[in-house]
mmCIF file of C-alpha atoms and ligand atoms in Angstrom:
data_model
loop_
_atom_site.group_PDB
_atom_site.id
_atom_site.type_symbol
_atom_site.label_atom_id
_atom_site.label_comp_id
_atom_site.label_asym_id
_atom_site.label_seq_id
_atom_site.Cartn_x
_atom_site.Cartn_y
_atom_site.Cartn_z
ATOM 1 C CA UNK A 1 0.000 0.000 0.000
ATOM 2 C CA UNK A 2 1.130 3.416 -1.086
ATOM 3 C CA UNK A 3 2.106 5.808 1.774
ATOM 4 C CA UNK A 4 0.266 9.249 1.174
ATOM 5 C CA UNK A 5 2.673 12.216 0.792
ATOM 6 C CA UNK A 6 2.322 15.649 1.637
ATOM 7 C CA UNK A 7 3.091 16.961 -1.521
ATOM 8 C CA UNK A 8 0.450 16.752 -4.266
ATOM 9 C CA UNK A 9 1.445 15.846 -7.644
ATOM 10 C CA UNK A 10 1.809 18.722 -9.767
ATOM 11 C CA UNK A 11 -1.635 19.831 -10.983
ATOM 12 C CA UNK A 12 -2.215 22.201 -13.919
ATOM 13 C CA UNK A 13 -1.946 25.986 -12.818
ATOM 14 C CA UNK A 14 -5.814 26.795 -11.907
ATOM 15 C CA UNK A 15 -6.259 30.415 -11.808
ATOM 16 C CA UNK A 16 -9.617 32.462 -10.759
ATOM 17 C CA UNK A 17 -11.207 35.981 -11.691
ATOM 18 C CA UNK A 18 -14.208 37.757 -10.515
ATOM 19 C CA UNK A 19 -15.357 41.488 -11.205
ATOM 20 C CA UNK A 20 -16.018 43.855 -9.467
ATOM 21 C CA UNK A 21 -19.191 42.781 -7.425
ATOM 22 C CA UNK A 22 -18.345 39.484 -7.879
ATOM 23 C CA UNK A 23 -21.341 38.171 -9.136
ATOM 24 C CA UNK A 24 -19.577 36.802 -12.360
ATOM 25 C CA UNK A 25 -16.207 34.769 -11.701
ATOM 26 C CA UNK A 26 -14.566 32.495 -14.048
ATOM 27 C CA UNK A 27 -11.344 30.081 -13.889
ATOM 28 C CA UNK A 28 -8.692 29.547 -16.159
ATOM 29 C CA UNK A 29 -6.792 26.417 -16.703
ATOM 30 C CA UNK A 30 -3.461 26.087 -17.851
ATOM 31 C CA UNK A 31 -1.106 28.949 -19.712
ATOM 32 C CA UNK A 32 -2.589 32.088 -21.621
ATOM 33 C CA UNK A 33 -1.617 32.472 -25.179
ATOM 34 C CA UNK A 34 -0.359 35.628 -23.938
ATOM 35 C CA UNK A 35 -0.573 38.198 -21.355
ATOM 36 C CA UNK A 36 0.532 41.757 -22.259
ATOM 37 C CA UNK A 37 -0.544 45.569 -21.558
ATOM 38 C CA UNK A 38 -3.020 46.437 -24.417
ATOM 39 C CA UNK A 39 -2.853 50.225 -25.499
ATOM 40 C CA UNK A 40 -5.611 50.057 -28.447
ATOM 41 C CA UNK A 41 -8.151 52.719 -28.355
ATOM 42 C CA UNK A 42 -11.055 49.961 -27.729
ATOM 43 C CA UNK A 43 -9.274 48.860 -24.429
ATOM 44 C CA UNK A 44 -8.871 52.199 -23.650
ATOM 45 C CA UNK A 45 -12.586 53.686 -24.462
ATOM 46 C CA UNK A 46 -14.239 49.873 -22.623
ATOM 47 C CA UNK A 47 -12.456 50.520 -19.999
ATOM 48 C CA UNK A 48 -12.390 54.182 -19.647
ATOM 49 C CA UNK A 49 -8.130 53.534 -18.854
ATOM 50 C CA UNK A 50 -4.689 54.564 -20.793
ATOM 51 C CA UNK A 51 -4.330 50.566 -20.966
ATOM 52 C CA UNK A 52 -5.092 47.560 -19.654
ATOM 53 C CA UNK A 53 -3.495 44.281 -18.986
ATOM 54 C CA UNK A 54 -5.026 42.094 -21.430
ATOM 55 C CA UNK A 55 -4.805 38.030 -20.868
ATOM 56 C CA UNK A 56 -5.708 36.020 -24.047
ATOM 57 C CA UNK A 57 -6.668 32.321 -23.446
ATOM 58 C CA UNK A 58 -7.379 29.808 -25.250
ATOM 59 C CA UNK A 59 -11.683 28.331 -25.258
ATOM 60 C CA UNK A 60 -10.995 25.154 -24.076
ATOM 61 C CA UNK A 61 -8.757 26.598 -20.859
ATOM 62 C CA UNK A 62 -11.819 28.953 -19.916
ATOM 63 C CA UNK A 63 -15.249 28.184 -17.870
ATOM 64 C CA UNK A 64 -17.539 30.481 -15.911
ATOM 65 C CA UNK A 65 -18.029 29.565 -12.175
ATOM 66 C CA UNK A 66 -20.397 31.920 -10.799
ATOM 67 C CA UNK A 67 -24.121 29.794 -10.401
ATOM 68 C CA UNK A 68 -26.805 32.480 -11.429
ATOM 69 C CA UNK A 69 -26.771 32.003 -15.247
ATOM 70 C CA UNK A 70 -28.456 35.586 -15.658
ATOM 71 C CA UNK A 71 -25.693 37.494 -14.201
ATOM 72 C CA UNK A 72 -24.171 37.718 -17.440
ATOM 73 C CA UNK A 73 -25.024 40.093 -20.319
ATOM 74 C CA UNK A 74 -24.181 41.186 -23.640
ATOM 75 C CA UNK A 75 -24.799 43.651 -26.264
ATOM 76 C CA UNK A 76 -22.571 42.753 -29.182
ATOM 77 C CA UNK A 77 -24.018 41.573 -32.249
ATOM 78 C CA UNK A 78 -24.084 37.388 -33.234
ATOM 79 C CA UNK A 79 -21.492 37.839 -35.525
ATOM 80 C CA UNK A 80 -19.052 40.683 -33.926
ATOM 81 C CA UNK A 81 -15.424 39.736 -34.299
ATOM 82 C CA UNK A 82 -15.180 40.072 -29.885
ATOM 83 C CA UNK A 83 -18.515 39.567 -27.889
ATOM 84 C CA UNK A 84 -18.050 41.541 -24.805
ATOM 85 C CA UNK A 85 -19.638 40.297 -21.852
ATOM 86 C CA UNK A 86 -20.846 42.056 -18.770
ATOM 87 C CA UNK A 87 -21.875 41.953 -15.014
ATOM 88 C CA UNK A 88 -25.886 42.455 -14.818
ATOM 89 C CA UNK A 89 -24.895 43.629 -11.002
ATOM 90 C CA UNK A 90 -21.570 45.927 -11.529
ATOM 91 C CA UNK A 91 -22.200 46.333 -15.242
ATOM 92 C CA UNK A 92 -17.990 45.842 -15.279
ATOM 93 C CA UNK A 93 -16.798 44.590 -18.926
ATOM 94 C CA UNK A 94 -16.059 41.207 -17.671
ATOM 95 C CA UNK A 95 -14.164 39.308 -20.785
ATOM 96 C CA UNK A 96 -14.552 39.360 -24.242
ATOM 97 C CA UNK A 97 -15.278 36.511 -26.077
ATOM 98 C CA UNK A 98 -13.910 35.257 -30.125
ATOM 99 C CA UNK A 99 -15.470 31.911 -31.166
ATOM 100 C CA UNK A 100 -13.844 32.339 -34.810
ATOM 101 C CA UNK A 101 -10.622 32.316 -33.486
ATOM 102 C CA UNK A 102 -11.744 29.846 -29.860
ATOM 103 C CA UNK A 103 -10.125 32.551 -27.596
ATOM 104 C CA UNK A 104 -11.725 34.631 -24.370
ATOM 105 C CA UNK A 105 -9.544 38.137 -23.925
ATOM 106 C CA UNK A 106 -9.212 38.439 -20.288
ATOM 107 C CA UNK A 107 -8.112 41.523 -17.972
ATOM 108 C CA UNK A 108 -5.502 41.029 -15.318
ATOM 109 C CA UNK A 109 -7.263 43.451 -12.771
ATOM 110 C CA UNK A 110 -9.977 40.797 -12.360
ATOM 111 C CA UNK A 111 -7.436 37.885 -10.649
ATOM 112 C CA UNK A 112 -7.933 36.764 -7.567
ATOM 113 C CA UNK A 113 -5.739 38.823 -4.703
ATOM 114 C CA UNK A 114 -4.028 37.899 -1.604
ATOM 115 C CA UNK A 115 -4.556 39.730 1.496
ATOM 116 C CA UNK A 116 -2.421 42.390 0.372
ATOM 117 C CA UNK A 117 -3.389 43.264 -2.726
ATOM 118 C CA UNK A 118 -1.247 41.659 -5.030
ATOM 119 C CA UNK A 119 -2.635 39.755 -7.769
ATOM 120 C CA UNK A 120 -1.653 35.657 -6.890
ATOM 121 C CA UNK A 121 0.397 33.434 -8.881
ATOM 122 C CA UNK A 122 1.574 37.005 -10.535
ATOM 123 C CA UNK A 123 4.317 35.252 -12.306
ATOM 124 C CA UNK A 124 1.804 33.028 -14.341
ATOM 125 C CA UNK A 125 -0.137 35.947 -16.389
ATOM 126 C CA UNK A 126 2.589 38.517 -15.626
ATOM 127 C CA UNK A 127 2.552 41.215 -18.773
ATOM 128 C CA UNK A 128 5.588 40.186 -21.427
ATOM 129 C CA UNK A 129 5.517 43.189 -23.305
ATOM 130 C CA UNK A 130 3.131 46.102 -24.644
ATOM 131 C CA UNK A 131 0.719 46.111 -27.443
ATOM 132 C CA UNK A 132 -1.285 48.889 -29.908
ATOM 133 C CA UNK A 133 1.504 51.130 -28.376
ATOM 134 C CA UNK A 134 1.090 53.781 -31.182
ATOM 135 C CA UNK A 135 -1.873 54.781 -30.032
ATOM 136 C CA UNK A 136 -0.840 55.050 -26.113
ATOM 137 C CA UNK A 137 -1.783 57.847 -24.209
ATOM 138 C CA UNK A 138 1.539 58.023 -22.068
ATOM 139 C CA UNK A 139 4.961 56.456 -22.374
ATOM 140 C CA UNK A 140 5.954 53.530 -20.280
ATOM 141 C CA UNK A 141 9.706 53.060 -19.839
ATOM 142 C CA UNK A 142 9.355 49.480 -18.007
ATOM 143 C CA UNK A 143 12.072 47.667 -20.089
ATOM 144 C CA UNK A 144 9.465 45.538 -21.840
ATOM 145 C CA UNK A 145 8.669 44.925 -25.728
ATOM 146 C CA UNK A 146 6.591 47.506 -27.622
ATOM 147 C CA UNK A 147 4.151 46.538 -30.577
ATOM 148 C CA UNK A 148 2.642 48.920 -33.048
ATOM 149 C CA UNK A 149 -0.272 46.401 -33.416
ATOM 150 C CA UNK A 150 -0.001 42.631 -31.825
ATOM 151 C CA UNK A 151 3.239 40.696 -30.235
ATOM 152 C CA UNK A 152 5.072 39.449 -32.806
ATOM 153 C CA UNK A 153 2.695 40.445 -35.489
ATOM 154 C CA UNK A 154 4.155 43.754 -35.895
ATOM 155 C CA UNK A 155 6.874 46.257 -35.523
ATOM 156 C CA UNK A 156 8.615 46.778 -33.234
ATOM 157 C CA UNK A 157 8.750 50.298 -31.762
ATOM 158 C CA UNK A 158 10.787 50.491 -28.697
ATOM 159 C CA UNK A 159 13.586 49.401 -31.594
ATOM 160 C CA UNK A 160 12.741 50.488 -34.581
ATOM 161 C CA UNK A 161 12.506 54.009 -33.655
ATOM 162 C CA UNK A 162 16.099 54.544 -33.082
ATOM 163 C CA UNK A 163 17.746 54.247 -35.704
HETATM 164 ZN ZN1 ZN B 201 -20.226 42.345 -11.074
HETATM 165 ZN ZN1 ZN B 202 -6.920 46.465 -26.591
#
């Protein structure tokens, strides 16, 4: 007979997100496709911010948790490239939604905290770089990549500019 251990085998990271009220949450399994700052004008005018920290993950990683299935609401259109869902209760922009491409567009702000503050298991959606920066509405001298449109997809401005 096996001895139990005190150490669990490793299980896939688990992480969870409510808004504001929290009346919607959700959990993620697994890695995001990415995780970066997003400075495009829709993040900016949604969310009424310079930028936001934008979390891309894949469909099958993503599953609502909260029980009451009418706390949710949307006003996007059947076939809009991003459905953006919302809290009935705190009206917050929750996540957005692509079935075309199978991926939910996340915000960091919405991750569980600890008792301080901090966002938990920062190192697993931590932001690798910055994208839409043409359009920011301040500078952000943080050391990390900046995009003109998405990671990788794009130029880079934080090098191509000097030359
Ligand atoms: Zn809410
Ligand atoms: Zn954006």
């Amino acid at each position: 007979m096996l001895e139990k251990t005190d150490s669990e085998p490793s299980q896939p990271h688990s992480l969870q997100a409510s808004c504001f009220c929290g009346a919607i949450s959700y959990r993620v399994e697994g890695g995001p496709v990415f995780s970066l700052y997003c400075h495009c004008t829709i993040c900016q005018r949604i969310h009424a911010s310079p930028f936001v920290h934008v979390i891309h993950y894949h469909t099958g990683s993503f599953n609502w948790i909260h029980t009451d299935p009418n706390a949710l609401f949307t006003k996007s259109e059947l076939d809009s490239e991003w459905k953006e869902w919302r809290c009935l209760s705190c009206l917050g922009a929750i996540a957005s939604e692509n079935p075309t491409e199978g991926r939910w567009s996340l915000r960091g702000a919405h991750f569980h905290r600890d008792a301080e503050g901090m966002i938990e298991n920062w190192h697993l959606i931590e932001p690798t770089g910055h994208m839409f920066y043409n359009t920011r509405m301040l500078d952000v001298n943080d050391g990390l990549p900046k995009w003109e449109g998405y990671a990788g997809g794009s130029r880079r401005l934080d090098i191509d500019d000097k030359n």
